[in-house]
XYZ file of C-alpha atoms in Angstrom:
756
model
C 63.575 100.608 164.318
C 62.975 97.347 162.523
C 61.082 97.411 159.242
C 59.356 94.504 157.545
C 60.258 94.266 153.856
C 57.979 92.381 151.479
C 58.612 90.774 148.085
C 62.006 92.421 147.707
C 65.410 91.073 146.774
C 68.304 93.458 146.274
C 71.240 91.157 147.002
C 73.373 90.058 144.014
C 73.578 86.546 145.504
C 69.797 86.114 145.591
C 67.946 83.961 143.080
C 64.180 83.725 142.593
C 61.744 82.004 140.238
C 58.963 84.609 140.698
C 60.810 87.847 141.374
C 60.628 87.308 145.145
C 56.833 87.520 145.396
C 55.921 86.319 148.880
C 59.309 86.974 150.441
C 59.220 88.505 153.928
C 62.195 89.712 155.942
C 63.158 92.344 158.499
C 65.835 95.027 158.279
C 67.015 97.481 160.905
C 66.895 101.162 159.982
C 68.588 103.368 162.617
C 66.832 106.455 161.229
C 63.321 105.030 161.169
C 60.603 106.272 163.521
C 59.890 109.283 165.674
C 60.849 109.276 169.371
C 57.204 108.586 170.194
C 57.069 105.619 167.812
C 60.281 104.146 169.186
C 58.927 104.545 172.705
C 55.778 102.675 171.704
C 57.808 99.779 170.305
C 59.837 99.662 173.512
C 56.604 99.599 175.480
C 55.414 96.555 173.504
C 58.667 94.795 174.354
C 58.529 95.678 178.029
C 54.930 94.530 178.333
C 55.772 91.170 176.798
C 58.731 90.675 179.104
C 56.675 91.632 182.137
C 54.005 89.043 181.271
C 56.243 86.433 179.654
C 55.373 83.625 182.077
C 51.645 84.167 181.557
C 51.598 84.871 177.819
C 54.141 82.850 175.866
C 53.026 83.802 172.365
C 53.814 87.146 170.766
C 51.043 89.040 168.992
C 53.145 90.413 166.113
C 52.739 93.920 167.496
C 55.757 95.340 165.658
C 54.319 94.296 162.311
C 50.889 95.594 163.259
C 52.393 98.891 164.413
C 54.156 99.272 161.054
C 51.029 98.434 159.073
C 48.922 100.799 161.178
C 51.185 103.625 159.992
C 51.308 102.442 156.377
C 47.684 101.245 156.020
C 45.638 103.156 158.601
C 42.289 101.555 159.299
C 39.453 103.923 160.118
C 36.883 101.730 161.852
C 33.501 103.430 161.494
C 31.415 100.346 162.241
C 30.243 100.046 165.866
C 31.683 97.281 168.001
C 28.994 94.683 168.741
C 28.638 92.550 171.857
C 25.955 90.013 172.765
C 24.827 89.621 176.358
C 24.277 86.123 177.697
C 20.493 86.422 177.642
C 20.345 87.978 174.166
C 19.878 86.224 170.855
C 22.367 86.799 168.081
C 21.099 88.881 165.189
C 22.266 89.037 161.613
C 23.194 92.684 162.114
C 25.553 91.841 164.983
C 27.267 89.077 162.985
C 27.544 91.290 159.913
C 29.077 94.108 161.919
C 31.601 91.760 163.554
C 32.572 90.243 160.211
C 32.907 93.564 158.434
C 35.048 94.980 161.228
C 37.264 91.889 161.220
C 37.642 91.809 157.454
C 38.313 95.536 157.337
C 41.168 95.164 159.791
C 42.461 91.970 158.209
C 42.696 93.781 154.877
C 45.246 96.174 156.397
C 47.583 93.257 157.143
C 47.623 92.037 153.543
C 50.715 92.733 151.459
C 50.335 94.378 148.057
C 51.409 91.086 146.512
C 48.420 89.382 148.109
C 49.722 87.373 151.071
C 49.507 87.972 154.805
C 52.975 88.073 156.408
C 53.372 86.773 159.924
C 55.277 84.904 162.593
C 55.896 81.203 161.934
C 58.088 80.581 164.970
C 57.647 78.482 168.068
C 60.408 75.826 168.127
C 63.361 76.789 170.315
C 66.015 74.576 168.673
C 66.176 76.467 165.362
C 67.957 79.709 166.267
C 70.875 77.983 168.044
C 71.788 76.055 164.887
C 72.052 79.288 162.911
C 74.164 81.044 165.548
C 76.505 78.059 165.928
C 76.901 77.819 162.147
C 77.730 81.511 161.779
C 80.164 81.365 164.687
C 81.912 78.337 163.177
C 82.206 79.986 159.768
C 83.409 83.288 161.232
C 80.437 85.223 159.854
C 78.556 85.819 163.095
C 79.347 89.503 163.511
C 79.180 90.169 159.771
C 75.709 88.724 159.263
C 74.229 89.397 162.696
C 74.741 93.036 163.583
C 74.395 94.397 167.109
C 70.657 94.857 166.695
C 70.225 91.254 165.518
C 72.175 89.907 168.457
C 70.301 92.122 170.903
C 66.916 90.923 169.634
C 68.034 87.287 169.611
C 69.135 87.578 173.236
C 65.826 89.247 174.061
C 63.966 86.345 172.463
C 65.924 83.690 174.330
C 65.598 85.416 177.702
C 61.883 86.037 177.133
C 61.244 82.342 176.553
C 63.376 80.998 179.379
C 61.195 79.093 181.835
C 60.939 79.953 185.529
C 63.158 76.984 186.394
C 65.964 78.363 184.217
C 65.585 75.985 181.271
C 64.084 76.224 177.807
C 61.408 74.013 176.293
C 61.382 72.373 172.894
C 58.938 75.143 171.947
C 57.822 78.399 173.517
C 55.110 76.799 175.669
C 56.974 73.617 176.562
C 58.538 72.537 179.825
C 62.315 72.653 180.045
C 64.441 70.212 178.054
C 68.162 69.486 177.963
C 68.157 69.899 174.179
C 67.008 73.503 174.123
C 68.462 74.559 177.462
C 72.012 73.621 176.493
C 71.646 75.026 172.976
C 70.049 78.272 174.195
C 72.725 78.734 176.835
C 75.515 78.104 174.306
C 73.826 80.460 171.837
C 73.697 83.264 174.383
C 77.382 82.768 175.107
C 78.207 82.921 171.383
C 76.106 86.075 171.074
C 78.293 87.753 173.685
C 76.523 87.093 176.975
C 78.769 86.505 179.980
C 78.590 83.491 182.267
C 76.829 85.576 184.912
C 74.816 87.695 182.455
C 71.101 88.229 182.072
C 70.480 89.314 185.668
C 71.068 85.778 186.883
C 69.394 84.051 183.932
C 72.622 82.519 182.663
C 73.459 81.133 186.072
C 69.954 79.631 186.371
C 70.299 78.022 182.942
C 73.685 76.554 183.779
C 72.349 75.230 187.087
C 69.441 73.560 185.278
C 71.854 71.815 182.910
C 74.170 70.616 185.658
C 71.337 69.568 187.961
C 69.990 67.350 185.188
C 73.238 65.554 184.456
C 75.117 67.986 182.228
C 75.305 68.319 178.471
C 76.247 64.665 177.936
C 72.492 64.054 178.321
C 71.557 66.232 175.352
C 69.640 64.367 172.575
C 71.326 63.331 169.334
C 70.622 66.505 167.328
C 72.164 68.531 170.146
C 75.190 66.224 170.313
C 75.786 66.882 166.625
C 75.675 70.686 166.984
C 77.918 70.663 170.041
C 80.394 68.408 168.200
C 80.583 70.858 165.305
C 81.277 73.663 167.766
C 83.954 71.639 169.527
C 82.286 71.359 172.924
C 81.396 67.690 172.508
C 83.299 64.844 170.847
C 82.190 63.069 167.672
C 82.956 59.762 169.386
C 79.995 60.516 171.648
C 77.618 60.472 168.672
C 75.886 57.484 167.170
C 76.978 56.952 163.554
C 75.483 58.964 160.684
C 77.068 57.135 157.794
C 77.238 59.008 154.470
C 77.822 55.603 152.840
C 74.107 54.838 153.254
C 73.530 57.099 150.256
C 75.527 54.654 148.097
C 73.248 51.705 148.869
C 70.784 50.488 146.210
C 67.366 52.135 146.487
C 65.765 48.703 146.943
C 67.143 48.707 150.497
C 64.101 49.545 152.732
C 66.182 51.868 154.947
C 67.761 53.757 152.042
C 67.816 57.489 152.939
C 65.896 58.283 149.762
C 62.912 56.473 151.263
C 62.759 58.653 154.382
C 60.270 61.463 154.970
C 61.742 64.401 153.091
C 62.367 66.537 156.204
C 64.332 63.735 157.863
C 66.093 62.902 154.623
C 67.198 66.476 154.030
C 68.370 66.936 157.637
C 70.332 63.708 157.917
C 71.918 64.299 154.498
C 74.158 67.229 155.611
C 74.496 65.738 159.085
C 76.071 62.655 157.504
C 78.575 64.873 155.677
C 79.643 66.607 158.875
C 79.836 63.278 160.696
C 81.775 61.652 157.862
C 84.363 64.424 157.973
C 84.231 64.681 161.787
C 84.302 68.416 161.229
C 85.127 70.551 164.272
C 85.339 74.320 164.634
C 88.675 75.956 165.443
C 89.200 75.946 169.195
C 88.794 79.388 170.764
C 88.937 80.622 174.332
C 85.138 80.820 174.319
C 84.851 77.208 173.173
C 87.221 76.127 175.948
C 85.198 78.090 178.472
C 81.912 76.519 177.375
C 83.490 73.088 177.777
C 84.066 73.940 181.442
C 80.569 75.355 181.943
C 78.165 72.656 180.768
C 79.524 69.400 182.180
C 79.500 67.982 185.690
C 83.024 66.526 185.357
C 86.088 67.926 183.547
C 85.817 67.663 179.778
C 88.942 65.524 179.359
C 87.643 62.963 181.851
C 84.369 62.229 180.020
C 84.031 58.702 178.590
C 82.475 59.728 175.293
C 81.636 56.205 174.206
C 79.326 55.946 177.211
C 77.486 59.156 176.276
C 76.217 58.080 172.846
C 72.820 56.917 174.117
C 72.445 59.261 177.068
C 69.321 61.414 176.933
C 67.687 63.421 179.707
C 64.297 62.062 180.730
C 62.780 65.489 180.059
C 63.680 65.068 176.369
C 62.875 61.418 175.899
C 59.725 61.409 173.760
C 60.779 58.496 171.572
C 63.144 56.152 173.470
C 65.503 54.074 171.337
C 64.411 50.434 171.066
C 67.097 47.970 172.116
C 67.487 46.879 168.500
C 68.494 50.397 167.501
C 71.102 50.665 170.235
C 72.581 47.328 169.140
C 72.740 48.469 165.508
C 74.458 51.755 166.425
C 76.920 50.000 168.719
C 77.936 47.538 166.003
C 78.405 50.274 163.425
C 80.228 52.520 165.901
C 82.676 49.859 167.046
C 83.177 47.797 163.878
C 82.077 49.614 160.727
C 83.056 53.248 161.336
C 86.699 52.461 162.265
C 87.071 50.508 159.003
C 85.642 53.328 156.896
C 88.269 55.755 158.184
C 91.169 53.488 157.109
C 92.590 52.741 153.694
C 91.323 51.302 151.400
C 87.808 51.804 152.823
C 88.525 55.501 153.251
C 88.122 55.772 149.473
C 84.524 54.640 149.911
C 84.076 57.328 152.570
C 85.337 60.009 150.177
C 83.062 58.767 147.422
C 80.117 58.889 149.811
C 81.000 62.418 150.922
C 81.188 63.559 147.303
C 77.778 62.009 146.615
C 76.263 63.685 149.657
C 77.571 67.103 148.633
C 76.121 66.684 145.148
C 72.743 66.151 146.778
C 73.253 69.122 149.100
C 73.972 71.328 146.094
C 70.932 69.994 144.239
C 68.678 70.874 147.163
C 70.231 74.342 147.433
C 69.995 75.158 143.748
C 66.450 73.869 143.243
C 65.169 75.872 146.220
C 67.072 79.084 145.441
C 69.053 78.434 148.658
C 65.911 78.700 150.787
C 65.960 74.897 151.277
C 63.133 72.723 152.519
C 63.299 74.042 156.077
C 65.449 75.910 158.586
C 67.388 72.921 159.932
C 68.669 71.628 156.613
C 69.109 75.218 155.407
C 71.684 75.918 158.133
C 73.313 72.493 157.869
C 73.623 72.800 154.085
C 75.158 76.237 154.498
C 77.730 74.838 156.906
C 78.541 71.955 154.558
C 79.087 74.379 151.676
C 81.506 76.371 153.832
C 83.345 73.248 154.979
C 83.707 72.183 151.348
C 84.884 75.638 150.225
C 84.744 78.729 152.495
C 84.875 81.030 149.448
C 82.261 79.217 147.372
C 79.388 80.923 145.609
C 77.071 78.416 147.264
C 78.004 79.680 150.725
C 77.476 83.301 149.659
C 74.064 82.428 148.215
C 73.190 80.780 151.512
C 74.145 83.854 153.516
C 71.822 85.991 151.410
C 68.863 83.795 152.367
C 69.336 83.788 156.141
C 67.022 86.755 156.676
C 64.170 84.813 155.018
C 63.983 82.743 158.193
C 64.298 85.506 160.797
C 61.233 87.200 162.253
C 61.030 90.098 164.691
C 58.193 90.636 167.153
C 57.795 92.161 170.572
C 59.384 89.056 172.106
C 62.572 89.464 170.038
C 64.096 87.876 166.940
C 63.338 84.229 166.298
C 64.067 81.713 163.568
C 60.931 80.513 161.817
C 59.997 76.917 161.090
C 59.893 77.647 157.348
C 60.410 80.736 155.235
C 56.793 81.504 156.112
C 53.348 79.959 155.680
C 52.302 82.290 152.871
C 50.408 80.020 150.466
C 48.800 77.983 153.224
C 47.431 81.090 154.931
C 46.219 82.650 151.689
C 44.339 79.484 150.697
C 42.455 79.448 153.997
C 41.940 83.219 154.022
C 40.293 83.134 150.581
C 37.878 80.435 151.720
C 37.127 82.335 154.923
C 36.373 85.580 153.067
C 34.142 83.826 150.547
C 32.246 82.087 153.366
C 31.047 85.478 154.635
C 29.213 86.375 151.394
C 30.943 89.767 151.489
C 33.161 89.036 148.511
C 31.936 92.078 146.595
C 32.766 94.418 149.483
C 36.252 92.975 149.919
C 37.027 92.218 146.299
C 40.426 93.981 146.417
C 41.577 91.496 149.073
C 40.468 88.579 146.928
C 42.016 89.998 143.790
C 45.393 90.429 145.457
C 45.174 86.968 146.991
C 44.252 85.522 143.596
C 47.297 87.116 141.997
C 49.506 85.757 144.755
C 48.230 82.239 144.174
C 48.917 82.583 140.453
C 52.467 83.667 141.227
C 52.981 80.855 143.707
C 51.944 77.759 141.769
C 55.006 75.698 140.868
C 55.337 75.613 137.094
C 58.161 73.109 136.598
C 59.553 69.966 138.154
C 62.678 70.415 140.246
C 64.671 69.098 137.263
C 64.311 66.709 134.351
C 66.008 63.958 136.334
C 64.144 64.585 139.612
C 63.751 60.850 140.263
C 67.516 60.486 140.515
C 67.452 62.951 143.406
C 64.538 61.206 145.146
C 62.138 64.044 144.392
C 58.466 63.790 143.423
C 56.895 65.673 140.525
C 56.140 69.275 141.413
C 54.789 70.892 138.235
C 51.331 72.215 139.078
C 51.670 71.924 142.844
C 51.449 74.624 145.438
C 54.146 74.832 148.124
C 53.549 75.695 151.761
C 55.244 79.079 151.443
C 56.695 80.341 148.157
C 57.795 78.817 144.836
C 61.396 79.664 145.672
C 61.083 76.938 148.291
C 59.230 74.954 145.665
C 58.642 71.687 147.529
C 55.161 70.376 146.600
C 52.782 69.598 149.467
C 49.643 67.506 149.048
C 47.272 69.504 151.241
C 48.681 72.867 150.114
C 48.045 71.828 146.520
C 44.544 70.657 147.389
C 43.656 73.783 149.404
C 45.217 75.952 146.711
C 43.182 74.163 144.051
C 39.980 74.559 146.059
C 40.550 78.274 146.656
C 41.456 78.901 143.013
C 38.366 77.048 141.790
C 36.177 79.152 144.085
C 37.792 82.341 142.793
C 37.400 81.226 139.173
C 33.611 81.264 139.650
C 33.613 84.985 140.426
C 33.606 87.746 137.779
C 37.124 88.515 136.451
C 36.621 92.239 137.055
C 36.220 91.400 140.737
C 39.061 88.933 141.330
C 41.146 89.003 138.164
C 41.481 86.531 135.314
C 41.319 82.832 136.102
C 44.363 80.709 135.398
C 44.364 78.539 132.249
C 42.618 75.187 132.568
C 45.841 73.260 132.062
C 47.246 74.805 135.262
C 44.325 73.218 137.122
C 44.997 69.955 135.280
C 48.620 70.059 136.412
C 47.517 70.475 140.026
C 45.160 67.523 139.740
C 47.931 65.468 138.165
C 50.155 66.113 141.188
C 47.352 65.246 143.597
C 46.456 61.974 141.887
C 50.118 60.964 141.798
C 50.358 61.267 145.585
C 47.712 58.736 146.651
C 49.058 55.708 148.477
C 47.723 52.188 148.069
C 45.692 52.430 151.281
C 43.868 55.489 149.947
C 45.571 58.009 152.205
C 47.760 60.972 151.356
C 51.047 61.812 153.024
C 52.481 65.336 153.190
C 55.111 65.857 150.466
C 55.566 62.546 148.695
C 54.313 58.990 148.504
C 55.027 56.841 151.529
C 58.211 55.130 150.396
C 58.954 52.583 153.084
C 57.451 50.752 156.047
C 56.258 51.842 159.475
C 58.695 49.435 161.152
C 61.445 51.790 160.025
C 60.414 53.980 162.971
C 62.344 51.543 165.159
C 65.451 53.222 163.731
C 64.270 56.757 164.532
C 67.461 58.271 166.010
C 65.816 61.507 167.188
C 64.717 60.959 170.779
C 62.748 64.196 170.757
C 60.371 63.648 167.821
C 57.883 60.955 166.845
C 56.979 59.609 163.411
C 59.873 61.130 161.489
C 61.177 58.211 159.458
C 58.627 57.923 156.657
C 55.982 60.214 155.221
C 52.876 58.860 156.943
C 49.353 59.354 155.630
C 47.262 61.998 157.383
C 43.554 62.699 157.705
C 44.224 66.392 157.019
C 45.997 65.789 153.718
C 43.497 63.135 152.631
C 40.481 65.277 153.490
C 41.929 68.330 151.725
C 42.408 66.234 148.586
C 38.788 65.014 148.627
C 37.543 68.580 149.018
C 39.841 69.909 146.301
C 38.901 67.206 143.819
C 35.193 67.685 144.526
C 35.509 71.401 143.708
C 37.481 70.595 140.586
C 34.866 68.055 139.397
C 32.147 70.686 139.511
C 34.060 72.978 137.180
C 35.725 70.336 134.986
C 33.445 67.270 135.144
C 35.032 65.498 132.193
C 38.706 65.654 133.114
C 40.061 62.295 134.349
C 36.619 61.571 135.760
C 37.087 57.865 136.541
C 40.509 58.383 138.128
C 39.218 61.189 140.330
C 36.193 59.200 141.442
C 38.312 56.142 142.245
C 40.752 58.327 144.159
C 37.973 59.861 146.240
C 36.397 56.482 147.064
C 39.706 55.155 148.383
C 40.394 58.393 150.260
C 36.980 58.332 151.971
C 37.600 54.756 153.037
C 40.959 55.791 154.526
C 39.340 58.558 156.589
C 36.690 56.208 157.944
C 39.288 53.556 158.826
C 41.518 55.989 160.715
C 38.809 57.424 162.957
C 39.403 56.955 166.688
C 36.904 54.852 168.706
C 35.626 58.008 170.447
C 34.700 59.557 167.085
C 37.665 61.914 166.757
C 40.615 62.021 164.410
C 44.121 62.785 165.629
C 45.367 65.977 163.978
C 49.061 65.819 163.103
C 49.533 69.426 161.991
C 47.224 71.344 164.314
C 46.116 71.071 167.958
C 44.743 68.467 167.812
C 41.580 66.383 167.913
C 39.377 69.386 167.068
C 41.651 70.053 164.087
C 41.710 66.452 162.897
C 37.969 66.042 163.409
C 37.221 69.177 161.406
C 39.135 67.685 158.503
C 37.599 64.243 159.025
C 34.047 65.559 158.847
C 34.783 67.946 155.959
C 36.336 65.150 153.930
C 33.474 62.739 154.495
C 30.822 65.337 153.660
C 32.708 66.312 150.494
C 32.700 62.617 149.612
C 28.936 62.375 149.879
C 28.527 61.187 153.469
C 25.906 62.805 155.683
C 24.912 62.701 159.331
C 22.006 60.481 158.327
C 23.954 57.886 156.334
C 27.339 57.915 158.097
C 27.982 56.592 161.574
C 31.450 58.150 161.358
C 29.957 61.624 161.106
C 27.442 60.966 163.869
C 30.017 59.843 166.431
C 32.381 62.646 165.326
C 29.675 65.201 166.113
C 29.017 63.530 169.457
C 32.725 63.779 170.228
C 32.877 67.498 169.440
C 29.722 68.307 171.363
C 31.058 66.423 174.380
C 34.100 68.739 174.463
C 32.219 72.051 174.317
C 32.978 74.195 177.349
C 30.640 76.158 179.597
C 31.806 79.311 177.783
C 30.381 77.940 174.542
C 33.786 77.419 172.988
C 36.382 74.714 172.695
C 39.880 74.968 174.121
C 42.413 72.221 173.443
C 45.924 72.146 174.855
C 49.030 71.219 172.885
C 49.331 68.356 175.370
C 46.677 66.583 173.295
C 49.183 66.294 170.468
C 52.002 65.225 172.731
C 50.076 62.702 174.842
C 47.506 61.636 172.202
C 44.700 62.195 174.698
C 42.241 65.094 174.445
C 43.332 67.684 176.990
C 41.622 70.985 177.715
C 43.532 74.194 178.214
C 44.120 75.010 181.863
C 41.295 76.620 183.785
C 38.648 75.571 181.302
C 39.813 78.298 178.930
C 38.383 78.408 175.422
C 40.461 79.006 172.308
C 38.978 80.882 169.374
C 40.779 78.801 166.759
C 39.645 75.488 168.275
C 36.178 76.987 168.510
C 36.290 77.943 164.845
C 37.347 74.451 163.792
C 34.622 72.789 165.876
C 31.947 75.156 164.566
C 32.972 74.598 160.947
C 32.857 70.832 161.437
C 29.451 70.839 163.131
C 27.920 73.238 160.604
C 29.214 71.040 157.771
C 27.601 68.018 159.427
C 24.183 69.731 159.618
C 24.138 70.562 163.325
C 21.902 73.576 162.645
C 19.121 71.280 161.462
C 19.207 69.146 164.620
C 20.014 71.571 167.437
C 21.587 74.940 166.645
C 22.035 75.965 170.291
C 25.690 74.751 170.542
C 26.462 76.862 167.482
C 24.726 79.919 168.921
C 26.771 79.618 172.111
C 30.006 79.267 170.184
C 29.197 82.174 167.870
C 28.433 84.367 170.881
C 31.894 83.621 172.256
C 33.557 84.570 168.965
C 31.588 87.791 168.628
C 32.330 88.875 172.180
C 36.025 88.048 171.807
C 36.641 90.455 168.935
C 38.875 93.348 169.932
C 38.322 97.060 169.415
C 40.510 96.952 166.313
C 38.183 94.368 164.778
C 40.604 91.456 164.933
C 40.747 88.553 167.341
C 43.322 88.079 170.099
C 46.389 85.874 169.860
C 46.064 82.913 172.199
C 47.998 79.694 172.826
C 50.017 77.975 170.117
C 47.964 75.928 167.647
C 50.383 74.268 165.199
C 52.314 71.038 165.682
C 54.695 68.698 163.889
C 56.076 65.266 164.770
C 53.655 65.046 167.702
C 55.936 66.779 170.177
C 56.877 70.204 168.838
C 54.514 73.140 168.499
C 54.668 75.921 165.935
C 52.849 79.228 165.426
C 50.204 79.840 162.791
C 49.708 83.511 163.508
C 47.085 84.072 160.818
C 44.734 81.504 162.352
C 43.619 83.958 165.043
C 41.677 85.879 162.380
C 41.045 83.326 159.627
C 39.071 80.770 161.596
C 36.821 83.051 163.667
C 35.953 84.891 160.429
C 35.372 81.642 158.557
C 33.259 80.138 161.329
C 31.123 83.272 161.741
C 30.674 83.492 157.982
C 29.393 79.929 157.794
C 27.281 80.534 160.898
C 25.708 83.609 159.325
C 24.758 81.902 156.075
C 24.055 78.331 157.150
C 22.618 78.786 160.624
C 21.177 82.276 161.138
C 19.803 82.771 157.625
C 18.471 79.227 157.400
């Protein structure tokens, strides 16, 4: 059986800045479990597979099964339901909250965080498998059980038509269908394997034009593997890193995720690295194209992209730029004396790859650049320490659930989830009853705050200050995030107001000051806050976005979520430390409030860039404005935002927004008028904050009734459709949301609606 390990690190090649607190990974133990327990796990898997076309999202049942054995939860409180004609009572809400919190406490690690699935995208796992195959480490790192669970995951998330979507709920794309098919072949599946699934996948690819129509990221991976030619790629020049920083399109000005992905990509392109040709590689070449491999005109494939994948079509200007570089510049750079410039650029790129690896303890910013960096280190030196350190960190990204083994979109969402969970627990007014949860969470947040900059010369590496920030996951990752720092600050301030014997000692004041320093340093001239860094270039740079599959990837744009979180965090800080940088904080908040008001949609909503979608953005919009002193009475923005939310409430009393809202930028309900408990929680929190209870509490009563009646026998809330998003077009799982936001919303409802 698989076992989830927490906050451990027993590999000599592992490095950590906080003794691995927050680390989560799975290991297979052949001796673990009784026959009955193994049968139960197999039943979870079979049930998921049976219902895979109806329920796309796993419920983390393997983790819950493990925790049920390790932290048994004896639920003595009665399960409460409210009939349609009944009024909600305080006793019913209290019982629901206590049951939910009691169960949620059993999922908390001893180190204070809540582990969970952060998967969803389908293009992550193939990169890892291709990399390990290329480096010859596939069977060493991925044992039989790993490969079996990875195959299970891929088959479980194959669509009815034979293809795979960009994410687990998406319609089929060439990008993920080709990569998933190739991955299954590398994992040992035969051409006719999977009870016909492989044949269906291959048919989908060929029916849609073959693998020449895969988007640019897919072209790169296939080129590395040797089943596509580098001449069929648009240029990824490493020489761009040698340009002066004043150049508006300098890579150092890109959004950090794009920057750190295209950095190692440019190294592989510059070297035109290709895996050793094997019989399997030759076979795949024959399987995924509609004409023989040697007859393909690769120059004509550079800009091909299947219509199913084309979210951001290349502007004509971009195609002209790539054509000029491909035909005139790249041939020069491969010939003497310009080849010396190429070598210098490659050396510079690898220095930056090593800096990223070393300053993140080889976790790296995210899974894509993690795998690419690992491959670059192997290409540079197959026996290097860097490559061995990378191998030791692979398991940080792998997660096992009843749907199989997936690669996560980060090494977890630990700090982010803890920050929200703390606020949710405190909103219930049951802090004294669940003080052990808060104390453990408080300790985790202490252990997770970043205490140093990435290096003394961080500016030379295009990094922002990080001392005092909170990361999204763990300090081993270490990248500072604006809203994580703000939510972390807010949660820590709230905890600092409670007795130390309840939640532990507060952190020193200068740690709070450091967090505020990071926040203030991240405000852009227009008042808004981006995600990781200041916005470093111009929106027109998006015309050069080479990734057909994603939107808004070129610069770090400003977001309502990040800006609102900052306003809320600074407001909390001001209450506890009114004299610290008072004028700067007030000026920052004024500009931030103005940004939120200016970015509101005409219908009253805000587009949410990190959650689905308009309910998420509008929750943050309202919360930020209220924290900045706006009210329903004095703010038209809040009034029309409330009207927007109320107009989207369903007959069931809840809200239910589809991921298509993010993709299409138009509010779209879930199919069949289905409500979603997380959307419902966000909408309730926004309306309560805006004083809806004083005007007409009936929408809140209806929503609360839905939440109460949706709680399961265990006390927790069910997993529903995917609720996270990035770059507009790809969805990602926030598995903790299913409990955090119903608890938070019911807690606020109890204290600010029922008891008022």
